[in-house]
Amino acid sequence: MTIDKTIRTALAPFDYACYHNTYTGTDETYFVFNYNVVPDDYSDDSPEYNRYLCQVHFYAPYTFNSITLAKQVKLLLENAGFTYPEQVDASDEEGQHIVFEFEGVEYIDREVVSA
Amino acid sequence: MAFVVRGLYDVEEDFKKLASVPDRVYDQMLDAASEVMVKETSNAAKTMLVGPYYTGDLANHIKRGRMRKSAKNGRYTDILFYGNVVDKHHPNGERRATIAYINEYGKRKQPARPFISVAIDAGSVPAVDAAAEVYYDYLKL
Protein backbone atom coordinates (compact mmCIF):
# COMPACT_ATOMS: atom_id res chain seq x y z
CA MET A 1 0.00 0.00 0.00
CA THR A 2 1.33 3.48 -0.86
CA ILE A 3 1.86 6.12 1.83
CA ASP A 4 -1.02 8.16 0.37
CA LYS A 5 -3.39 5.25 0.69
CA THR A 6 -2.15 4.37 4.18
CA ILE A 7 -2.83 7.93 5.38
CA ARG A 8 -6.23 8.07 3.68
CA THR A 9 -7.20 4.68 5.14
CA ALA A 10 -6.09 5.74 8.63
CA LEU A 11 -8.22 8.89 8.46
CA ALA A 12 -11.20 7.26 6.72
CA PRO A 13 -13.22 6.73 9.95
CA PHE A 14 -13.76 10.50 10.21
CA ASP A 15 -15.55 10.71 6.87
CA TYR A 16 -14.07 14.12 6.03
CA ALA A 17 -12.51 15.00 2.69
CA CYS A 18 -8.80 14.07 2.62
CA TYR A 19 -6.61 15.53 -0.09
CA HIS A 20 -2.96 15.63 -1.04
CA ASN A 21 -1.28 19.08 -0.73
CA THR A 22 -4.29 21.39 -0.96
CA TYR A 23 -8.08 21.34 -0.94
CA THR A 24 -10.02 23.64 -3.22
CA GLY A 25 -13.52 22.43 -2.45
CA THR A 26 -16.21 24.07 -0.36
CA ASP A 27 -16.12 21.97 2.83
CA GLU A 28 -15.07 23.83 5.95
CA THR A 29 -13.84 20.72 7.76
CA TYR A 30 -11.30 18.55 5.97
CA PHE A 31 -7.87 16.93 6.01
CA VAL A 32 -4.90 17.73 3.80
CA PHE A 33 -1.63 15.83 3.85
CA ASN A 34 1.80 16.35 2.33
CA TYR A 35 5.22 14.76 2.66
CA ASN A 36 8.84 14.97 1.64
CA VAL A 37 10.80 11.83 0.92
CA VAL A 38 14.34 11.18 2.13
CA PRO A 39 16.32 8.12 1.00
CA ASP A 40 17.72 6.21 3.96
CA ASP A 41 19.40 3.02 5.20
CA TYR A 42 22.14 2.92 2.57
CA SER A 43 23.97 -0.25 1.65
CA ASP A 44 26.38 -0.46 -1.31
CA ASP A 45 25.77 3.28 -1.96
CA SER A 46 22.11 2.60 -2.52
CA PRO A 47 19.15 3.36 -0.22
CA GLU A 48 17.01 0.49 1.03
CA TYR A 49 14.15 2.61 2.33
CA ASN A 50 12.37 5.87 1.67
CA ARG A 51 11.67 7.83 4.81
CA TYR A 52 8.59 10.05 4.58
CA LEU A 53 8.47 13.30 6.58
CA CYS A 54 4.70 13.70 6.69
CA GLN A 55 2.27 16.39 7.74
CA VAL A 56 -1.47 15.89 8.12
CA HIS A 57 -3.44 19.14 8.43
CA PHE A 58 -6.91 19.29 9.93
CA TYR A 59 -8.93 22.39 9.09
CA ALA A 60 -12.19 23.25 10.86
CA PRO A 61 -14.20 26.27 11.97
CA TYR A 62 -13.65 27.52 15.52
CA THR A 63 -17.06 26.17 16.53
CA PHE A 64 -15.79 22.61 16.01
CA ASN A 65 -14.58 20.75 19.13
CA SER A 66 -11.39 19.11 17.89
CA ILE A 67 -9.89 17.86 21.17
CA THR A 68 -11.05 14.24 20.89
CA LEU A 69 -10.47 14.14 17.15
CA ALA A 70 -6.86 15.23 17.58
CA LYS A 71 -6.22 12.42 20.06
CA GLN A 72 -7.87 9.89 17.74
CA VAL A 73 -5.91 11.08 14.69
CA LYS A 74 -2.61 10.54 16.49
CA LEU A 75 -3.55 7.04 17.61
CA LEU A 76 -4.91 6.06 14.21
CA LEU A 77 -1.75 7.23 12.47
CA GLU A 78 0.39 5.36 14.99
CA ASN A 79 -1.70 2.22 14.48
CA ALA A 80 -1.19 2.61 10.72
CA GLY A 81 2.56 2.18 11.22
CA PHE A 82 3.75 5.77 11.46
CA THR A 83 5.66 7.37 14.32
CA TYR A 84 3.40 8.90 16.97
CA PRO A 85 2.70 12.40 15.60
CA GLU A 86 3.68 15.71 17.08
CA GLN A 87 0.80 18.17 17.17
CA VAL A 88 1.15 21.85 16.26
CA ASP A 89 -1.62 24.43 16.48
CA ALA A 90 -1.29 26.63 13.38
CA SER A 91 -4.76 28.17 13.65
CA ASP A 92 -5.31 31.65 12.24
CA GLU A 93 -8.17 34.10 11.72
CA GLU A 94 -9.70 31.75 9.12
CA GLY A 95 -10.27 28.91 11.60
CA GLN A 96 -8.66 25.96 13.32
CA HIS A 97 -5.61 24.43 11.68
CA ILE A 98 -4.03 21.52 13.51
CA VAL A 99 -0.85 20.04 12.06
CA PHE A 100 0.25 16.48 12.83
CA GLU A 101 3.88 15.78 11.98
CA PHE A 102 5.19 12.23 11.82
CA GLU A 103 7.43 9.89 9.85
CA GLY A 104 6.85 6.73 7.87
CA VAL A 105 9.07 4.33 5.94
CA GLU A 106 8.62 2.40 2.75
CA TYR A 107 10.85 -0.32 1.37
CA ILE A 108 12.28 0.57 -2.05
CA ASP A 109 11.02 -2.13 -4.34
CA ARG A 110 13.53 -2.24 -7.22
CA GLU A 111 11.39 -4.79 -9.07
CA VAL A 112 9.11 -1.88 -10.02
CA VAL A 113 11.68 -0.65 -12.59
CA SER A 114 12.31 -4.04 -14.16
CA ALA A 115 8.59 -4.89 -14.40
CA MET B 1 48.55 -13.09 47.34
CA ALA B 2 48.00 -9.44 46.47
CA PHE B 3 45.95 -7.84 43.74
CA VAL B 4 47.13 -4.35 42.85
CA VAL B 5 45.50 -1.91 40.50
CA ARG B 6 47.52 1.14 39.59
CA GLY B 7 46.44 4.23 37.71
CA LEU B 8 42.72 4.21 38.52
CA TYR B 9 43.04 7.51 40.33
CA ASP B 10 44.64 9.04 37.22
CA VAL B 11 41.88 7.68 35.00
CA GLU B 12 39.26 9.11 37.36
CA GLU B 13 40.96 12.49 37.24
CA ASP B 14 41.07 12.31 33.43
CA PHE B 15 37.32 11.61 33.29
CA LYS B 16 36.66 14.55 35.62
CA LYS B 17 38.72 16.74 33.32
CA LEU B 18 36.73 15.54 30.30
CA ALA B 19 33.45 16.26 32.08
CA SER B 20 34.45 19.80 32.97
CA VAL B 21 34.31 21.23 29.47
CA PRO B 22 34.79 25.02 29.63
CA ASP B 23 31.91 27.26 28.55
CA ARG B 24 33.91 28.64 25.63
CA VAL B 25 34.19 25.10 24.18
CA TYR B 26 30.43 24.59 24.57
CA ASP B 27 29.88 27.89 22.79
CA GLN B 28 32.25 26.89 19.98
CA MET B 29 30.47 23.52 19.65
CA LEU B 30 27.07 25.22 19.49
CA ASP B 31 28.46 27.75 17.06
CA ALA B 32 29.75 25.03 14.73
CA ALA B 33 26.47 23.09 14.90
CA SER B 34 24.29 26.16 14.38
CA GLU B 35 26.41 27.26 11.41
CA VAL B 36 25.55 23.94 9.74
CA MET B 37 21.85 24.37 10.58
CA VAL B 38 21.77 27.93 9.23
CA LYS B 39 23.31 26.71 5.98
CA GLU B 40 20.90 23.76 5.70
CA THR B 41 17.87 25.95 6.42
CA SER B 42 19.01 28.50 3.87
CA ASN B 43 19.56 25.78 1.25
CA ALA B 44 16.14 24.25 1.94
CA ALA B 45 14.51 27.68 1.63
CA LYS B 46 16.28 28.29 -1.68
CA THR B 47 15.17 24.97 -3.15
CA MET B 48 11.72 24.44 -1.64
CA LEU B 49 10.21 27.92 -1.57
CA VAL B 50 10.73 28.71 -5.24
CA GLY B 51 7.47 29.92 -6.80
CA PRO B 52 5.72 32.96 -8.22
CA TYR B 53 6.29 35.02 -5.04
CA TYR B 54 9.87 33.86 -4.43
CA THR B 55 12.45 36.60 -3.97
CA GLY B 56 15.16 34.70 -2.07
CA ASP B 57 14.75 37.14 0.81
CA LEU B 58 13.94 34.55 3.47
CA ALA B 59 16.93 32.35 2.64
CA ASN B 60 19.27 35.33 3.09
CA HIS B 61 17.93 36.37 6.51
CA ILE B 62 18.63 33.35 8.70
CA LYS B 63 21.08 33.53 11.58
CA ARG B 64 21.82 31.98 14.92
CA GLY B 65 20.61 33.75 18.04
CA ARG B 66 22.67 34.50 21.12
CA MET B 67 23.95 31.72 23.35
CA ARG B 68 21.47 30.85 26.07
CA LYS B 69 21.40 28.64 29.12
CA SER B 70 18.43 27.16 30.93
CA ALA B 71 17.91 24.55 33.60
CA LYS B 72 15.77 22.50 31.22
CA ASN B 73 17.81 22.68 28.00
CA GLY B 74 21.31 23.40 29.26
CA ARG B 75 23.25 25.57 26.81
CA TYR B 76 21.42 26.23 23.56
CA THR B 77 20.93 28.72 20.79
CA ASP B 78 18.10 29.47 18.35
CA ILE B 79 18.11 29.65 14.58
CA LEU B 80 16.22 32.81 13.66
CA PHE B 81 14.49 34.35 10.68
CA TYR B 82 15.26 37.94 11.51
CA GLY B 83 13.78 41.29 10.52
CA ASN B 84 10.73 42.41 8.58
CA VAL B 85 10.13 42.42 4.86
CA VAL B 86 8.40 45.26 3.04
CA ASP B 87 7.76 44.69 -0.65
CA LYS B 88 4.88 44.73 -3.12
CA HIS B 89 3.42 41.53 -1.59
CA HIS B 90 3.75 42.89 1.98
CA PRO B 91 3.27 46.66 1.64
CA ASN B 92 2.61 47.08 5.39
CA GLY B 93 5.58 44.94 6.38
CA GLU B 94 5.60 41.36 7.64
CA ARG B 95 7.93 39.54 10.00
CA ARG B 96 10.13 37.04 8.16
CA ALA B 97 9.48 34.58 10.98
CA THR B 98 5.74 34.73 10.17
CA ILE B 99 6.43 34.13 6.48
CA ALA B 100 8.61 31.13 7.37
CA TYR B 101 5.89 29.77 9.70
CA ILE B 102 3.18 30.04 7.03
CA ASN B 103 5.45 28.35 4.49
CA GLU B 104 6.25 25.55 6.94
CA TYR B 105 2.65 24.76 7.89
CA GLY B 106 0.61 26.28 5.05
CA LYS B 107 -2.94 27.53 5.46
CA ARG B 108 -6.29 27.12 3.75
CA LYS B 109 -5.72 27.29 -0.05
CA GLN B 110 -1.94 27.41 0.46
CA PRO B 111 -0.10 24.10 0.61
CA ALA B 112 2.56 23.66 3.28
CA ARG B 113 6.20 23.63 2.20
CA PRO B 114 7.93 22.25 5.29
CA PHE B 115 11.44 23.44 4.49
CA ILE B 116 12.42 23.77 8.16
CA SER B 117 11.71 20.13 9.02
CA VAL B 118 13.61 19.05 5.88
CA ALA B 119 16.55 21.23 6.96
CA ILE B 120 16.49 19.80 10.49
CA ASP B 121 16.44 16.28 9.07
CA ALA B 122 19.29 16.99 6.64
CA GLY B 123 21.38 18.94 9.15
CA SER B 124 21.02 16.93 12.34
CA VAL B 125 23.90 14.52 11.72
CA PRO B 126 26.34 17.04 10.11
CA ALA B 127 25.60 19.51 12.95
CA VAL B 128 26.50 16.97 15.62
CA ASP B 129 29.60 16.01 13.61
CA ALA B 130 30.67 19.67 13.47
CA ALA B 131 30.19 20.03 17.23
CA ALA B 132 32.07 16.77 17.85
CA GLU B 133 35.00 18.02 15.77
CA VAL B 134 35.33 21.04 18.08
CA TYR B 135 35.13 18.77 21.12
CA TYR B 136 37.83 16.42 19.79
CA ASP B 137 40.05 19.41 19.05
CA TYR B 138 39.61 20.46 22.68
CA LEU B 139 40.55 16.97 23.91
CA LYS B 140 43.78 17.06 21.90
CA LEU B 141 44.96 20.18 23.76
Coordinates of C-alpha atoms in Angstrom, one line a residue, chain A:
Chain A
M1 CA 0.0 0.0 0.0
T2 CA 1.3 3.5 -0.9
I3 CA 1.9 6.1 1.8
D4 CA -1.0 8.2 0.4
K5 CA -3.4 5.2 0.7
T6 CA -2.1 4.4 4.2
I7 CA -2.8 7.9 5.4
R8 CA -6.2 8.1 3.7
T9 CA -7.2 4.7 5.1
A10 CA -6.1 5.7 8.6
L11 CA -8.2 8.9 8.5
A12 CA -11.2 7.3 6.7
P13 CA -13.2 6.7 9.9
F14 CA -13.8 10.5 10.2
D15 CA -15.6 10.7 6.9
Y16 CA -14.1 14.1 6.0
A17 CA -12.5 15.0 2.7
C18 CA -8.8 14.1 2.6
Y19 CA -6.6 15.5 -0.1
H20 CA -3.0 15.6 -1.0
N21 CA -1.3 19.1 -0.7
T22 CA -4.3 21.4 -1.0
Y23 CA -8.1 21.3 -0.9
T24 CA -10.0 23.6 -3.2
G25 CA -13.5 22.4 -2.4
T26 CA -16.2 24.1 -0.4
D27 CA -16.1 22.0 2.8
E28 CA -15.1 23.8 5.9
T29 CA -13.8 20.7 7.8
Y30 CA -11.3 18.6 6.0
F31 CA -7.9 16.9 6.0
V32 CA -4.9 17.7 3.8
F33 CA -1.6 15.8 3.8
N34 CA 1.8 16.3 2.3
Y35 CA 5.2 14.8 2.7
N36 CA 8.8 15.0 1.6
V37 CA 10.8 11.8 0.9
V38 CA 14.3 11.2 2.1
P39 CA 16.3 8.1 1.0
D40 CA 17.7 6.2 4.0
D41 CA 19.4 3.0 5.2
Y42 CA 22.1 2.9 2.6
S43 CA 24.0 -0.3 1.6
D44 CA 26.4 -0.5 -1.3
D45 CA 25.8 3.3 -2.0
S46 CA 22.1 2.6 -2.5
P47 CA 19.1 3.4 -0.2
E48 CA 17.0 0.5 1.0
Y49 CA 14.1 2.6 2.3
N50 CA 12.4 5.9 1.7
R51 CA 11.7 7.8 4.8
Y52 CA 8.6 10.1 4.6
L53 CA 8.5 13.3 6.6
C54 CA 4.7 13.7 6.7
Q55 CA 2.3 16.4 7.7
V56 CA -1.5 15.9 8.1
H57 CA -3.4 19.1 8.4
F58 CA -6.9 19.3 9.9
Y59 CA -8.9 22.4 9.1
A60 CA -12.2 23.2 10.9
P61 CA -14.2 26.3 12.0
Y62 CA -13.7 27.5 15.5
T63 CA -17.1 26.2 16.5
F64 CA -15.8 22.6 16.0
N65 CA -14.6 20.8 19.1
S66 CA -11.4 19.1 17.9
I67 CA -9.9 17.9 21.2
T68 CA -11.0 14.2 20.9
L69 CA -10.5 14.1 17.1
A70 CA -6.9 15.2 17.6
K71 CA -6.2 12.4 20.1
Q72 CA -7.9 9.9 17.7
V73 CA -5.9 11.1 14.7
K74 CA -2.6 10.5 16.5
L75 CA -3.5 7.0 17.6
L76 CA -4.9 6.1 14.2
L77 CA -1.7 7.2 12.5
E78 CA 0.4 5.4 15.0
N79 CA -1.7 2.2 14.5
A80 CA -1.2 2.6 10.7
G81 CA 2.6 2.2 11.2
F82 CA 3.7 5.8 11.5
T83 CA 5.7 7.4 14.3
Y84 CA 3.4 8.9 17.0
P85 CA 2.7 12.4 15.6
E86 CA 3.7 15.7 17.1
Q87 CA 0.8 18.2 17.2
V88 CA 1.1 21.9 16.3
D89 CA -1.6 24.4 16.5
A90 CA -1.3 26.6 13.4
S91 CA -4.8 28.2 13.6
D92 CA -5.3 31.6 12.2
E93 CA -8.2 34.1 11.7
E94 CA -9.7 31.7 9.1
G95 CA -10.3 28.9 11.6
Q96 CA -8.7 26.0 13.3
H97 CA -5.6 24.4 11.7
I98 CA -4.0 21.5 13.5
V99 CA -0.9 20.0 12.1
F100 CA 0.2 16.5 12.8
E101 CA 3.9 15.8 12.0
F102 CA 5.2 12.2 11.8
E103 CA 7.4 9.9 9.8
G104 CA 6.9 6.7 7.9
V105 CA 9.1 4.3 5.9
E106 CA 8.6 2.4 2.7
Y107 CA 10.8 -0.3 1.4
I108 CA 12.3 0.6 -2.0
D109 CA 11.0 -2.1 -4.3
R110 CA 13.5 -2.2 -7.2
E111 CA 11.4 -4.8 -9.1
V112 CA 9.1 -1.9 -10.0
V113 CA 11.7 -0.7 -12.6
S114 CA 12.3 -4.0 -14.2
A115 CA 8.6 -4.9 -14.4

